[in-house]
CSV table of C-alpha atoms in Angstrom, one decimal:
chain,number,residue,atom,x,y,z
P,1010,GLU,CA,61.7,177.2,-35.4
P,1011,ASP,CA,64.5,174.7,-34.3
P,1012,ASN,CA,65.2,172.2,-37.1
P,1013,ALA,CA,66.0,169.7,-34.4
P,1014,SER,CA,62.2,169.1,-33.9
P,1015,ALA,CA,62.0,168.0,-37.6
P,1016,LEU,CA,60.9,164.4,-38.1
P,1017,TYR,CA,61.4,164.3,-41.7
P,1018,ALA,CA,63.1,166.3,-44.4
P,1019,TYR,CA,62.9,167.0,-48.1
P,1020,ASP,CA,66.4,167.5,-49.6
P,1021,ASN,CA,66.9,169.4,-52.9
P,1022,GLY,CA,70.6,170.1,-52.3
P,1023,ASP,CA,71.0,173.6,-51.0
P,1024,ASN,CA,67.2,173.9,-50.5
P,1025,LYS,CA,65.6,171.8,-47.8
P,1026,ILE,CA,62.3,171.6,-46.4
P,1027,TYR,CA,61.9,170.3,-42.7
P,1028,PHE,CA,58.6,168.7,-41.6
P,1029,THR,CA,57.8,169.3,-37.8
P,1030,PRO,CA,54.7,168.5,-35.8
P,1031,LYS,CA,53.8,172.1,-35.8
P,1032,GLY,CA,54.4,172.7,-39.8
P,1033,LEU,CA,57.2,173.2,-42.3
P,1034,VAL,CA,60.6,175.1,-42.2
P,1035,TYR,CA,61.9,176.2,-45.7
P,1036,SER,CA,65.7,176.5,-45.5
P,1037,PHE,CA,67.9,178.0,-48.3
P,1038,TRP,CA,71.6,178.0,-48.5
P,1039,GLU,CA,74.1,179.3,-51.1
P,1040,LYS,CA,77.8,179.6,-51.1
P,1041,THR,CA,79.7,181.7,-53.8
P,1042,ARG,CA,83.5,181.7,-54.2
P,1043,ARG,CA,85.0,185.0,-53.7
P,1044,ALA,CA,86.4,186.3,-57.1
P,1045,LYS,CA,90.1,187.7,-56.8
P,1046,GLU,CA,90.3,191.1,-58.0
P,1047,ASP,CA,93.7,190.7,-59.5
P,1048,HIS,CA,96.8,188.6,-59.9
P,1049,PHE,CA,98.4,190.2,-56.8
P,1050,SER,CA,95.6,189.4,-54.3
P,1051,MET,CA,97.1,189.2,-50.8
P,1052,GLU,CA,94.2,186.9,-49.8
P,1053,SER,CA,95.2,183.5,-48.5
P,1054,GLU,CA,94.1,180.6,-50.3
P,1055,GLU,CA,92.0,179.6,-47.2
P,1056,GLU,CA,90.3,182.9,-47.1
P,1057,ASP,CA,89.5,182.6,-50.8
P,1058,LYS,CA,87.8,179.2,-50.2
P,1059,LYS,CA,85.4,180.6,-47.5
P,1060,GLY,CA,83.6,182.6,-50.3
P,1061,GLU,CA,80.3,184.3,-49.4
P,1062,VAL,CA,77.3,182.6,-47.8
P,1063,LYS,CA,73.7,183.6,-48.4
P,1064,SER,CA,70.8,182.0,-46.4
P,1065,ASP,CA,67.2,182.4,-45.5
P,1066,ALA,CA,64.7,180.3,-43.6
P,1067,VAL,CA,60.8,180.5,-43.6
P,1068,SER,CA,58.6,178.6,-41.3
P,1069,MET,CA,54.9,177.8,-41.7
P,1070,GLU,CA,52.9,176.7,-38.8
P,1071,TRP,CA,49.4,175.0,-38.7
P,1072,VAL,CA,47.6,177.5,-36.5
P,1073,GLY,CA,45.5,175.8,-33.9
P,1074,ALA,CA,46.2,172.3,-34.9
P,1075,ASN,CA,46.5,169.0,-33.1
P,1076,GLN,CA,49.6,169.3,-30.7
P,1077,ASN,CA,49.9,165.6,-30.8
P,1078,VAL,CA,49.4,165.0,-34.5
P,1079,SER,CA,50.7,161.7,-35.8
P,1080,ILE,CA,53.0,162.0,-39.0
P,1081,VAL,CA,53.2,158.8,-41.0
P,1082,ALA,CA,55.5,158.1,-43.7
P,1083,GLU,CA,54.4,155.7,-46.5
P,1084,GLU,CA,55.5,154.2,-49.7
P,1085,PRO,CA,59.3,153.6,-49.2
P,1086,VAL,CA,61.7,154.0,-51.9
P,1087,ASN,CA,64.3,151.2,-52.7
P,1088,ASN,CA,67.5,153.2,-52.2
P,1089,TYR,CA,68.9,154.7,-49.0
P,1090,TYR,CA,70.7,157.8,-48.1
P,1091,SER,CA,73.8,158.8,-46.0
P,1092,TYR,CA,74.6,162.2,-44.5
P,1093,THR,CA,77.8,163.4,-42.6
P,1094,ILE,CA,77.0,166.0,-39.9
P,1095,THR,CA,78.6,167.8,-37.1
P,1096,GLY,CA,77.7,166.6,-33.7
P,1097,LYS,CA,77.6,168.9,-30.6
P,1098,ASP,CA,81.2,168.1,-29.7
P,1099,GLY,CA,82.2,169.4,-33.0
P,1100,GLU,CA,83.1,166.0,-34.5
P,1101,TRP,CA,81.9,164.8,-37.8
P,1102,ASN,CA,79.5,162.0,-37.7
P,1103,ASN,CA,78.1,159.7,-40.4
P,1104,ILE,CA,74.5,158.6,-40.5
P,1105,ASN,CA,73.9,155.9,-43.1
P,1106,TYR,CA,70.9,153.8,-44.5
P,1107,ILE,CA,68.3,156.6,-44.0
P,1108,GLN,CA,65.0,155.4,-45.5
P,1109,ALA,CA,63.3,157.7,-47.8
P,1110,TYR,CA,59.6,157.7,-48.7
P,1111,LYS,CA,57.3,159.2,-51.4
P,1112,LYS,CA,54.6,160.2,-49.0
P,1113,LEU,CA,54.0,161.8,-45.6
P,1114,ILE,CA,50.6,162.1,-43.9
P,1115,TYR,CA,49.8,164.3,-41.1
P,1116,LYS,CA,46.8,162.2,-39.5
P,1117,ASN,CA,44.1,164.3,-37.9
P,1118,LEU,CA,45.9,167.7,-38.0
P,1119,TYR,CA,42.6,169.3,-37.4
P,1120,PRO,CA,39.4,167.3,-36.6
P,1121,GLY,CA,38.5,165.1,-39.5
P,1122,ILE,CA,41.4,166.7,-41.7
P,1123,ASP,CA,44.5,165.0,-42.9
P,1124,VAL,CA,47.3,166.7,-44.7
P,1125,GLU,CA,49.2,164.3,-47.2
P,1126,TYR,CA,52.4,165.4,-48.8
P,1127,VAL,CA,53.6,163.5,-52.0
P,1128,PHE,CA,57.2,164.0,-53.3
P,1129,HIS,CA,57.6,163.8,-57.1
P,1130,SER,CA,61.1,163.2,-58.4
P,1131,GLY,CA,62.4,166.4,-59.9
P,1132,LYS,CA,59.1,168.2,-59.7
P,1133,GLY,CA,58.8,169.3,-56.1
P,1134,ILE,CA,56.0,168.5,-53.7
P,1135,GLU,CA,52.3,168.3,-54.0
P,1136,TYR,CA,50.1,168.6,-50.8
P,1137,SER,CA,46.4,167.8,-50.3
P,1138,LEU,CA,44.0,168.4,-47.3
P,1139,ILE,CA,41.6,165.4,-47.0
P,1140,LEU,CA,38.5,166.3,-45.4
P,1141,HIS,CA,36.5,163.4,-43.8
P,1142,GLU,CA,32.8,163.6,-43.2
P,1143,GLY,CA,31.8,166.3,-40.9
P,1144,ALA,CA,35.3,168.3,-41.3
P,1145,ASP,CA,35.3,172.2,-41.2
P,1146,LEU,CA,37.9,173.5,-43.7
P,1147,SER,CA,37.5,177.1,-42.2
P,1148,VAL,CA,39.7,175.9,-39.2
P,1149,VAL,CA,42.7,175.4,-41.3
P,1150,LYS,CA,45.2,178.2,-41.0
P,1151,MET,CA,48.7,178.4,-42.2
P,1152,GLN,CA,50.9,181.3,-40.6
P,1153,TYR,CA,54.2,182.3,-42.1
P,1154,SER,CA,57.1,183.6,-40.1
P,1155,ASP,CA,57.9,187.4,-39.5
P,1156,GLY,CA,60.1,189.1,-42.1
P,1157,HIS,CA,58.7,187.4,-45.1
P,1158,THR,CA,55.9,189.1,-47.3
P,1159,VAL,CA,53.0,187.0,-47.8
P,1160,SER,CA,50.7,187.8,-50.7
P,1161,LEU,CA,48.1,186.6,-53.3
P,1162,SER,CA,48.6,187.0,-56.9
P,1163,LYS,CA,46.4,185.3,-59.5
P,1164,GLY,CA,45.2,182.9,-56.9
P,1165,ASN,CA,48.5,181.7,-55.8
P,1166,VAL,CA,50.3,182.4,-52.5
P,1167,HIS,CA,53.6,184.1,-52.8
P,1168,VAL,CA,56.1,184.1,-49.8
P,1169,SER,CA,59.1,186.3,-50.2
P,1170,THR,CA,62.6,184.9,-49.5
P,1171,ARG,CA,66.2,186.1,-50.4
P,1172,PHE,CA,66.2,183.5,-53.1
P,1173,GLY,CA,62.8,184.4,-54.8
P,1174,ASP,CA,59.3,183.6,-53.8
P,1175,ILE,CA,58.0,180.4,-52.4
P,1176,ILE,CA,54.8,179.7,-54.6
P,1177,ASP,CA,51.8,177.8,-53.5
P,1178,HIS,CA,49.5,177.2,-56.3
P,1179,ALA,CA,45.8,178.0,-56.1
P,1180,PRO,CA,43.8,175.1,-54.6
P,1181,SER,CA,41.7,172.6,-56.7
P,1182,SER,CA,39.0,171.0,-54.7
P,1183,PHE,CA,36.9,167.9,-55.5
P,1184,TYR,CA,34.9,164.8,-54.0
P,1185,THR,CA,37.0,161.8,-54.0
P,1186,ASN,CA,34.3,159.3,-55.0
P,1187,ASP,CA,33.2,161.0,-58.2
P,1188,GLY,CA,35.6,163.7,-58.9
P,1189,GLU,CA,33.0,166.5,-59.0
P,1190,LYS,CA,34.6,169.9,-58.4
P,1191,ILE,CA,34.1,172.2,-55.5
P,1192,ALA,CA,35.0,176.1,-55.9
P,1193,SER,CA,37.8,177.0,-53.6
P,1194,ARG,CA,40.4,179.7,-53.2
P,1195,PHE,CA,43.1,180.9,-50.7
P,1196,THR,CA,42.4,183.9,-48.4
P,1197,ARG,CA,44.9,185.9,-46.7
P,1198,ASN,CA,44.8,187.8,-43.3
P,1199,GLY,CA,48.2,189.3,-42.8
P,1200,ASP,CA,50.7,186.4,-42.6
P,1201,ILE,CA,47.9,183.8,-42.3
P,1202,ILE,CA,46.5,181.9,-45.3
P,1203,SER,CA,43.4,179.9,-45.1
P,1204,PHE,CA,40.7,178.6,-47.5
P,1205,ALA,CA,37.3,179.6,-48.9
P,1206,THR,CA,35.0,177.1,-50.7
P,1207,GLY,CA,31.5,176.9,-52.1
P,1208,ASN,CA,29.2,174.7,-50.4
P,1209,TYR,CA,30.3,170.9,-50.0
């Protein structure tokens, strides 16, 4: 999926997550310097600086979701961010005073279902599916891109990448008014993950 369609991004250095209207794109990038074999290496200093680049990307699409979903950012943080990017003309451009937020909400992603992402400093991302009265959780489906193995282990979803697995921990479900638990688990059908629950 084209990162140009991303509306928001989670920046963790060489690892980034892009939030698009269709889902998420996980991007991984690592550059290692090439070690010179000996004192008499004929490589130029420029070649040595290039090193080796390892990268991978995994996309997750919300299958059958609202094509016109509204993504709302909430709880702005006090500090701003700046980035330098290469434009289409090859020139470097500075983008300054980018606002950051602690929460993103996909409103009505499925009928009566919102998805809320909360960003915890140094601890990653937590997401919640919020079902309003009459919502049907069985319509929620997450499909991962080809070329990455999707598996279930101890209730958790594992998606393979060149940098190790992306792990989506087993769901915990409850009523918001009183905290009463509802049995829930992931189910897998090939590269599609969905949810199964007890009565609610």
